[in-house]
Amino acid sequence: MSAKSTDQDGAASPLIILPGLMCDSRMFGATLGAFPDSRAIDGYYGGADRIETMADYALAHMPARAALLGHSMGARIALEVVRKAPERVERLALVDTGVHTPKPGEREGRYALRDLGRTQGMAALVAQWLPPMLGFAGLRNEALMDSLYAMTVSAGLPVYEAQIEALLNRPSVDALLPTIACPTFAMVGRQDQWSPVAQHEAIVTAIPGAQLRVVEGAGHMLPAEAPEAFNQILREWLSWPPA
């Protein structure tokens, strides 16, 4: 299937993916293979340390109009893209994410991992950070764990440090969400401990007409953990609303 959706004017909008913390196009290999016209924006947002600047990077690397999918931190960037240039977003998918401001203890937790990386290296940081990001089946999938480990370690400590500063200083989206008018899906793995289902229920409550899709047996790394189920939801989203 083509990775393009058709907007109200009959124009084709390609699927553009915004990766999350320490992630790149490797996270979406199965999706990029299944949707040949799709593209993930790599480059760690140019090393930016604010969501707003990351959105500027995304806009500079996007086509004029896109079906925009953001995963985790990438979904927060996608929302900022919508804030800055709503006419550029034909439809929106928010995957394994949240719309809340930083919670108590979040800063301390992210800085503890940063300090572990500084003292023991990225391998130690990722070894502690990655396992809670997967569902039970993903944790037992050695090849998947190895690939995600290699991807996130290769991001490097400077990228992690810049991206957690962006997340800890993320802008509020409370006023933005009710204004989103494009077809919007929130997608989440049932076993996502970092961004649980309840956060996505809040998203679809706040965005008019938004749809919630939950994938059983997957965690926070849903696109890599359950790619077939994930891609099937993308097909539905790309043709939403149904005829």
PDB file of C-alpha atoms in Angstrom:
ATOM      1  CA  MET A   1       0.000   0.000   0.000  1.00  0.00           C
ATOM      2  CA  SER A   2       1.126   3.505  -0.728  1.00  0.00           C
ATOM      3  CA  ALA A   3       2.110   5.571   2.299  1.00  0.00           C
ATOM      4  CA  LYS A   4       0.067   8.462   1.041  1.00  0.00           C
ATOM      5  CA  SER A   5      -3.323   9.638   2.164  1.00  0.00           C
ATOM      6  CA  THR A   6      -5.696  11.736   0.154  1.00  0.00           C
ATOM      7  CA  ASP A   7      -6.841  15.042   1.578  1.00  0.00           C
ATOM      8  CA  GLN A   8     -10.083  16.867   0.840  1.00  0.00           C
ATOM      9  CA  ASP A   9      -8.577  18.465  -2.248  1.00  0.00           C
ATOM     10  CA  GLY A  10      -7.617  15.067  -3.690  1.00  0.00           C
ATOM     11  CA  ALA A  11      -3.885  15.710  -3.231  1.00  0.00           C
ATOM     12  CA  ALA A  12      -1.610  12.948  -1.973  1.00  0.00           C
ATOM     13  CA  SER A  13       0.155  13.581   1.351  1.00  0.00           C
ATOM     14  CA  PRO A  14       3.140  11.320   2.131  1.00  0.00           C
ATOM     15  CA  LEU A  15       3.607   9.653   5.508  1.00  0.00           C
ATOM     16  CA  ILE A  16       6.302  11.394   7.547  1.00  0.00           C
ATOM     17  CA  ILE A  17       7.497   9.856  10.843  1.00  0.00           C
ATOM     18  CA  LEU A  18       9.034  11.781  13.744  1.00  0.00           C
ATOM     19  CA  PRO A  19      11.097   9.419  15.975  1.00  0.00           C
ATOM     20  CA  GLY A  20      11.272   9.636  19.750  1.00  0.00           C
ATOM     21  CA  LEU A  21      14.014   9.805  22.368  1.00  0.00           C
ATOM     22  CA  MET A  22      17.292   8.285  21.080  1.00  0.00           C
ATOM     23  CA  CYS A  23      15.426   6.722  18.147  1.00  0.00           C
ATOM     24  CA  ASP A  24      15.772   6.990  14.376  1.00  0.00           C
ATOM     25  CA  SER A  25      14.407   5.333  11.240  1.00  0.00           C
ATOM     26  CA  ARG A  26      15.604   1.905  12.441  1.00  0.00           C
ATOM     27  CA  MET A  27      12.685   1.936  14.886  1.00  0.00           C
ATOM     28  CA  PHE A  28      10.263   1.948  11.944  1.00  0.00           C
ATOM     29  CA  GLY A  29      11.941  -0.487   9.556  1.00  0.00           C
ATOM     30  CA  ALA A  30       8.848  -2.644   9.092  1.00  0.00           C
ATOM     31  CA  THR A  31       6.642   0.389   8.476  1.00  0.00           C
ATOM     32  CA  LEU A  32       9.058   2.003   6.032  1.00  0.00           C
ATOM     33  CA  GLY A  33       9.205  -1.298   4.166  1.00  0.00           C
ATOM     34  CA  ALA A  34       5.443  -1.738   4.070  1.00  0.00           C
ATOM     35  CA  PHE A  35       4.738   1.846   2.991  1.00  0.00           C
ATOM     36  CA  PRO A  36       7.273   2.636   0.246  1.00  0.00           C
ATOM     37  CA  ASP A  37       6.458   6.358   0.081  1.00  0.00           C
ATOM     38  CA  SER A  38       6.992   6.863   3.810  1.00  0.00           C
ATOM     39  CA  ARG A  39      10.009   8.542   5.389  1.00  0.00           C
ATOM     40  CA  ALA A  40      11.330   9.004   8.908  1.00  0.00           C
ATOM     41  CA  ILE A  41      13.120  12.241   9.723  1.00  0.00           C
ATOM     42  CA  ASP A  42      16.563  11.252  10.991  1.00  0.00           C
ATOM     43  CA  GLY A  43      19.339  13.458  12.338  1.00  0.00           C
ATOM     44  CA  TYR A  44      18.131  13.751  15.949  1.00  0.00           C
ATOM     45  CA  TYR A  45      16.492  17.093  15.090  1.00  0.00           C
ATOM     46  CA  GLY A  46      19.866  18.698  14.544  1.00  0.00           C
ATOM     47  CA  GLY A  47      20.813  18.254  18.194  1.00  0.00           C
ATOM     48  CA  ALA A  48      18.101  20.683  19.318  1.00  0.00           C
ATOM     49  CA  ASP A  49      17.312  20.883  23.029  1.00  0.00           C
ATOM     50  CA  ARG A  50      13.821  22.381  22.813  1.00  0.00           C
ATOM     51  CA  ILE A  51      10.623  20.926  21.352  1.00  0.00           C
ATOM     52  CA  GLU A  52       9.963  24.166  19.484  1.00  0.00           C
ATOM     53  CA  THR A  53      13.338  24.006  17.724  1.00  0.00           C
ATOM     54  CA  MET A  54      12.846  20.335  16.936  1.00  0.00           C
ATOM     55  CA  ALA A  55       9.553  21.244  15.260  1.00  0.00           C
ATOM     56  CA  ASP A  56      11.356  23.826  13.151  1.00  0.00           C
ATOM     57  CA  TYR A  57      13.831  21.108  12.085  1.00  0.00           C
ATOM     58  CA  ALA A  58      10.963  18.787  11.192  1.00  0.00           C
ATOM     59  CA  LEU A  59       9.195  21.477   9.174  1.00  0.00           C
ATOM     60  CA  ALA A  60      12.397  22.200   7.266  1.00  0.00           C
ATOM     61  CA  HIS A  61      12.712  18.509   6.326  1.00  0.00           C
ATOM     62  CA  MET A  62       9.044  17.809   5.549  1.00  0.00           C
ATOM     63  CA  PRO A  63       7.138  18.143   2.295  1.00  0.00           C
ATOM     64  CA  ALA A  64       4.642  20.971   1.988  1.00  0.00           C
ATOM     65  CA  ARG A  65       1.890  18.749   3.382  1.00  0.00           C
ATOM     66  CA  ALA A  66       2.094  15.397   5.159  1.00  0.00           C
ATOM     67  CA  ALA A  67       0.337  12.663   7.065  1.00  0.00           C
ATOM     68  CA  LEU A  68       2.378  13.179  10.235  1.00  0.00           C
ATOM     69  CA  LEU A  69       3.136  10.424  12.741  1.00  0.00           C
ATOM     70  CA  GLY A  70       5.059  11.061  15.945  1.00  0.00           C
ATOM     71  CA  HIS A  71       6.243   8.362  18.327  1.00  0.00           C
ATOM     72  CA  SER A  72       6.841   9.173  22.010  1.00  0.00           C
ATOM     73  CA  MET A  73       8.830  12.450  22.079  1.00  0.00           C
ATOM     74  CA  GLY A  74       8.201  12.638  18.329  1.00  0.00           C
ATOM     75  CA  ALA A  75       4.469  12.968  19.018  1.00  0.00           C
ATOM     76  CA  ARG A  76       5.135  16.037  21.155  1.00  0.00           C
ATOM     77  CA  ILE A  77       7.163  17.445  18.272  1.00  0.00           C
ATOM     78  CA  ALA A  78       4.307  16.625  15.898  1.00  0.00           C
ATOM     79  CA  LEU A  79       1.928  18.616  18.091  1.00  0.00           C
ATOM     80  CA  GLU A  80       4.303  21.565  17.982  1.00  0.00           C
ATOM     81  CA  VAL A  81       4.397  21.258  14.174  1.00  0.00           C
ATOM     82  CA  VAL A  82       0.591  21.453  14.207  1.00  0.00           C
ATOM     83  CA  ARG A  83       0.782  24.536  16.413  1.00  0.00           C
ATOM     84  CA  LYS A  84       3.297  26.247  14.134  1.00  0.00           C
ATOM     85  CA  ALA A  85       1.923  25.184  10.746  1.00  0.00           C
ATOM     86  CA  PRO A  86      -1.463  23.396  10.910  1.00  0.00           C
ATOM     87  CA  GLU A  87      -1.883  23.733   7.146  1.00  0.00           C
ATOM     88  CA  ARG A  88       1.133  21.433   6.677  1.00  0.00           C
ATOM     89  CA  VAL A  89      -0.494  18.499   8.523  1.00  0.00           C
ATOM     90  CA  GLU A  90      -3.182  16.607   6.602  1.00  0.00           C
ATOM     91  CA  ARG A  91      -3.668  14.024   9.377  1.00  0.00           C
ATOM     92  CA  LEU A  92      -1.993  13.248  12.682  1.00  0.00           C
ATOM     93  CA  ALA A  93      -0.980  10.069  14.553  1.00  0.00           C
ATOM     94  CA  LEU A  94       0.239  10.284  18.161  1.00  0.00           C
ATOM     95  CA  VAL A  95       1.872   7.031  19.265  1.00  0.00           C
ATOM     96  CA  ASP A  96       2.956   5.934  22.770  1.00  0.00           C
ATOM     97  CA  THR A  97       3.030   9.431  24.183  1.00  0.00           C
ATOM     98  CA  GLY A  98       1.360  11.917  26.518  1.00  0.00           C
ATOM     99  CA  VAL A  99       0.239  15.525  26.594  1.00  0.00           C
ATOM    100  CA  HIS A 100       0.959  16.343  30.242  1.00  0.00           C
ATOM    101  CA  THR A 101       3.645  18.661  31.556  1.00  0.00           C
ATOM    102  CA  PRO A 102       6.549  17.089  33.495  1.00  0.00           C
ATOM    103  CA  LYS A 103       5.374  15.013  36.443  1.00  0.00           C
ATOM    104  CA  PRO A 104       6.935  14.995  39.916  1.00  0.00           C
ATOM    105  CA  GLY A 105      10.123  12.957  39.842  1.00  0.00           C
ATOM    106  CA  GLU A 106      10.491  13.016  36.054  1.00  0.00           C
ATOM    107  CA  ARG A 107      13.407  15.474  36.104  1.00  0.00           C
ATOM    108  CA  GLU A 108      15.226  13.476  38.753  1.00  0.00           C
ATOM    109  CA  GLY A 109      14.734  10.217  36.871  1.00  0.00           C
ATOM    110  CA  ARG A 110      15.993  11.598  33.571  1.00  0.00           C
ATOM    111  CA  TYR A 111      18.987  13.243  35.231  1.00  0.00           C
ATOM    112  CA  ALA A 112      19.847  10.028  37.070  1.00  0.00           C
ATOM    113  CA  LEU A 113      20.115   8.263  33.708  1.00  0.00           C
ATOM    114  CA  ARG A 114      22.112  11.174  32.314  1.00  0.00           C
ATOM    115  CA  ASP A 115      24.552  10.919  35.199  1.00  0.00           C
ATOM    116  CA  LEU A 116      24.816   7.146  34.734  1.00  0.00           C
ATOM    117  CA  GLY A 117      25.709   7.782  31.103  1.00  0.00           C
ATOM    118  CA  ARG A 118      28.306  10.333  32.119  1.00  0.00           C
ATOM    119  CA  THR A 119      29.994   8.007  34.599  1.00  0.00           C
ATOM    120  CA  GLN A 120      29.560   4.584  32.965  1.00  0.00           C
ATOM    121  CA  GLY A 121      28.750   5.327  29.307  1.00  0.00           C
ATOM    122  CA  MET A 122      25.783   4.975  26.974  1.00  0.00           C
ATOM    123  CA  ALA A 123      25.716   1.185  27.208  1.00  0.00           C
ATOM    124  CA  ALA A 124      24.956   1.399  30.936  1.00  0.00           C
ATOM    125  CA  LEU A 125      22.360   4.132  30.407  1.00  0.00           C
ATOM    126  CA  VAL A 126      20.496   2.165  27.739  1.00  0.00           C
ATOM    127  CA  ALA A 127      20.752  -1.122  29.661  1.00  0.00           C
ATOM    128  CA  GLN A 128      18.760   0.513  32.461  1.00  0.00           C
ATOM    129  CA  TRP A 129      16.402   2.614  30.306  1.00  0.00           C
ATOM    130  CA  LEU A 130      15.389   0.157  27.587  1.00  0.00           C
ATOM    131  CA  PRO A 131      13.838  -2.920  29.292  1.00  0.00           C
ATOM    132  CA  PRO A 132      10.886  -1.047  30.894  1.00  0.00           C
ATOM    133  CA  MET A 133      10.061   0.341  27.442  1.00  0.00           C
ATOM    134  CA  LEU A 134       8.993  -3.064  26.086  1.00  0.00           C
ATOM    135  CA  GLY A 135       6.099  -5.418  26.714  1.00  0.00           C
ATOM    136  CA  PHE A 136       6.587  -8.944  27.986  1.00  0.00           C
ATOM    137  CA  ALA A 137       6.936 -10.507  24.533  1.00  0.00           C
ATOM    138  CA  GLY A 138       9.374  -7.844  23.367  1.00  0.00           C
ATOM    139  CA  LEU A 139      11.613  -8.462  26.351  1.00  0.00           C
ATOM    140  CA  ARG A 140      11.914 -12.103  25.298  1.00  0.00           C
ATOM    141  CA  ASN A 141      12.699 -11.220  21.667  1.00  0.00           C
ATOM    142  CA  GLU A 142      16.488 -11.217  21.649  1.00  0.00           C
ATOM    143  CA  ALA A 143      16.845  -9.928  18.088  1.00  0.00           C
ATOM    144  CA  LEU A 144      14.464  -7.030  18.800  1.00  0.00           C
ATOM    145  CA  MET A 145      16.223  -6.137  22.035  1.00  0.00           C
ATOM    146  CA  ASP A 146      19.614  -6.224  20.307  1.00  0.00           C
ATOM    147  CA  SER A 147      18.450  -3.937  17.492  1.00  0.00           C
ATOM    148  CA  LEU A 148      16.823  -1.403  19.823  1.00  0.00           C
ATOM    149  CA  TYR A 149      19.866  -1.476  22.097  1.00  0.00           C
ATOM    150  CA  ALA A 150      22.226  -0.813  19.171  1.00  0.00           C
ATOM    151  CA  MET A 151      20.016   2.010  17.873  1.00  0.00           C
ATOM    152  CA  THR A 152      19.730   3.852  21.170  1.00  0.00           C
ATOM    153  CA  VAL A 153      23.379   3.413  22.186  1.00  0.00           C
ATOM    154  CA  SER A 154      24.451   4.825  18.823  1.00  0.00           C
ATOM    155  CA  ALA A 155      22.495   8.030  19.506  1.00  0.00           C
ATOM    156  CA  GLY A 156      25.194   9.014  21.988  1.00  0.00           C
ATOM    157  CA  LEU A 157      25.111  10.902  25.269  1.00  0.00           C
ATOM    158  CA  PRO A 158      24.981  14.451  23.791  1.00  0.00           C
ATOM    159  CA  VAL A 159      21.761  13.545  21.952  1.00  0.00           C
ATOM    160  CA  TYR A 160      20.244  12.069  25.101  1.00  0.00           C
ATOM    161  CA  GLU A 161      21.170  15.145  27.118  1.00  0.00           C
ATOM    162  CA  ALA A 162      19.727  17.549  24.528  1.00  0.00           C
ATOM    163  CA  GLN A 163      16.532  15.551  24.122  1.00  0.00           C
ATOM    164  CA  ILE A 164      15.786  15.225  27.838  1.00  0.00           C
ATOM    165  CA  GLU A 165      16.208  18.999  28.189  1.00  0.00           C
ATOM    166  CA  ALA A 166      13.647  19.380  25.409  1.00  0.00           C
ATOM    167  CA  LEU A 167      11.261  17.033  27.197  1.00  0.00           C
ATOM    168  CA  LEU A 168      11.730  18.658  30.594  1.00  0.00           C
ATOM    169  CA  ASN A 169      11.015  22.070  29.073  1.00  0.00           C
ATOM    170  CA  ARG A 170       8.169  20.942  26.836  1.00  0.00           C
ATOM    171  CA  PRO A 171       5.441  23.483  26.123  1.00  0.00           C
ATOM    172  CA  SER A 172       1.883  23.016  27.306  1.00  0.00           C
ATOM    173  CA  VAL A 173      -0.531  21.750  24.661  1.00  0.00           C
ATOM    174  CA  ASP A 174      -3.745  22.100  26.671  1.00  0.00           C
ATOM    175  CA  ALA A 175      -5.006  25.023  24.589  1.00  0.00           C
ATOM    176  CA  LEU A 176      -3.822  23.457  21.318  1.00  0.00           C
ATOM    177  CA  LEU A 177      -5.556  20.079  21.497  1.00  0.00           C
ATOM    178  CA  PRO A 178      -9.186  21.292  21.154  1.00  0.00           C
ATOM    179  CA  THR A 179      -8.219  23.254  18.025  1.00  0.00           C
ATOM    180  CA  ILE A 180      -6.859  20.255  16.074  1.00  0.00           C
ATOM    181  CA  ALA A 181      -9.204  19.686  13.146  1.00  0.00           C
ATOM    182  CA  CYS A 182      -7.421  17.035  11.051  1.00  0.00           C
ATOM    183  CA  PRO A 183      -8.144  13.270  11.346  1.00  0.00           C
ATOM    184  CA  THR A 184      -6.223  12.151  14.442  1.00  0.00           C
ATOM    185  CA  PHE A 185      -5.424   8.717  15.877  1.00  0.00           C
ATOM    186  CA  ALA A 186      -3.816   7.964  19.240  1.00  0.00           C
ATOM    187  CA  MET A 187      -2.102   4.547  19.275  1.00  0.00           C
ATOM    188  CA  VAL A 188      -0.589   2.718  22.232  1.00  0.00           C
ATOM    189  CA  GLY A 189       0.628  -0.682  23.325  1.00  0.00           C
ATOM    190  CA  ARG A 190      -1.501  -2.153  26.112  1.00  0.00           C
ATOM    191  CA  GLN A 191       1.660  -2.879  28.139  1.00  0.00           C
ATOM    192  CA  ASP A 192       3.198   0.589  27.714  1.00  0.00           C
ATOM    193  CA  GLN A 193       4.342   1.429  31.245  1.00  0.00           C
ATOM    194  CA  TRP A 194       5.909   4.776  30.363  1.00  0.00           C
ATOM    195  CA  SER A 195       2.940   6.209  28.425  1.00  0.00           C
ATOM    196  CA  PRO A 196      -0.040   4.122  29.557  1.00  0.00           C
ATOM    197  CA  VAL A 197      -3.391   3.740  27.840  1.00  0.00           C
ATOM    198  CA  ALA A 198      -4.987   6.307  30.163  1.00  0.00           C
ATOM    199  CA  GLN A 199      -2.791   9.050  28.690  1.00  0.00           C
ATOM    200  CA  HIS A 200      -4.094   8.236  25.223  1.00  0.00           C
ATOM    201  CA  GLU A 201      -7.669   8.216  26.457  1.00  0.00           C
ATOM    202  CA  ALA A 202      -7.008  11.773  27.632  1.00  0.00           C
ATOM    203  CA  ILE A 203      -5.672  12.687  24.191  1.00  0.00           C
ATOM    204  CA  VAL A 204      -8.738  11.469  22.302  1.00  0.00           C
ATOM    205  CA  THR A 205     -10.985  13.205  24.817  1.00  0.00           C
ATOM    206  CA  ALA A 206      -9.207  16.514  24.213  1.00  0.00           C
ATOM    207  CA  ILE A 207      -8.987  16.383  20.381  1.00  0.00           C
ATOM    208  CA  PRO A 208     -12.337  16.585  18.555  1.00  0.00           C
ATOM    209  CA  GLY A 209     -13.123  13.372  16.689  1.00  0.00           C
ATOM    210  CA  ALA A 210      -9.853  11.658  17.622  1.00  0.00           C
ATOM    211  CA  GLN A 211      -9.737   7.846  17.574  1.00  0.00           C
ATOM    212  CA  LEU A 212      -7.984   5.532  20.048  1.00  0.00           C
ATOM    213  CA  ARG A 213      -6.351   2.263  18.989  1.00  0.00           C
ATOM    214  CA  VAL A 214      -4.759  -0.084  21.558  1.00  0.00           C
ATOM    215  CA  VAL A 215      -2.479  -2.964  20.542  1.00  0.00           C
ATOM    216  CA  GLU A 216      -2.461  -5.941  22.876  1.00  0.00           C
ATOM    217  CA  GLY A 217       0.838  -7.434  23.960  1.00  0.00           C
ATOM    218  CA  ALA A 218       3.019  -4.442  23.052  1.00  0.00           C
ATOM    219  CA  GLY A 219       4.784  -1.818  25.126  1.00  0.00           C
ATOM    220  CA  HIS A 220       6.211   1.636  24.477  1.00  0.00           C
ATOM    221  CA  MET A 221       8.161   0.467  21.428  1.00  0.00           C
ATOM    222  CA  LEU A 222       4.935  -0.534  19.658  1.00  0.00           C
ATOM    223  CA  PRO A 223       6.090   0.168  16.053  1.00  0.00           C
ATOM    224  CA  ALA A 224       8.946  -2.325  16.476  1.00  0.00           C
ATOM    225  CA  GLU A 225       7.261  -4.750  18.876  1.00  0.00           C
ATOM    226  CA  ALA A 226       4.055  -5.356  16.895  1.00  0.00           C
ATOM    227  CA  PRO A 227       4.750  -4.035  13.390  1.00  0.00           C
ATOM    228  CA  GLU A 228       1.974  -5.919  11.599  1.00  0.00           C
ATOM    229  CA  ALA A 229      -0.719  -4.688  13.980  1.00  0.00           C
ATOM    230  CA  PHE A 230       0.800  -1.205  13.931  1.00  0.00           C
ATOM    231  CA  ASN A 231       0.845  -1.080  10.130  1.00  0.00           C
ATOM    232  CA  GLN A 232      -2.753  -2.257   9.949  1.00  0.00           C
ATOM    233  CA  ILE A 233      -3.801   0.669  12.154  1.00  0.00           C
ATOM    234  CA  LEU A 234      -1.786   3.001   9.929  1.00  0.00           C
ATOM    235  CA  ARG A 235      -3.720   1.786   6.888  1.00  0.00           C
ATOM    236  CA  GLU A 236      -6.951   2.580   8.689  1.00  0.00           C
ATOM    237  CA  TRP A 237      -5.661   6.014   9.758  1.00  0.00           C
ATOM    238  CA  LEU A 238      -4.427   6.900   6.266  1.00  0.00           C
ATOM    239  CA  SER A 239      -7.903   6.337   4.860  1.00  0.00           C
ATOM    240  CA  TRP A 240      -9.861   7.831   7.763  1.00  0.00           C
ATOM    241  CA  PRO A 241     -12.663   8.785   7.887  1.00  0.00           C
ATOM    242  CA  PRO A 242     -14.172   5.719   6.224  1.00  0.00           C
ATOM    243  CA  ALA A 243     -16.295   6.239   3.136  1.00  0.00           C
TER     244      ALA A 243
END
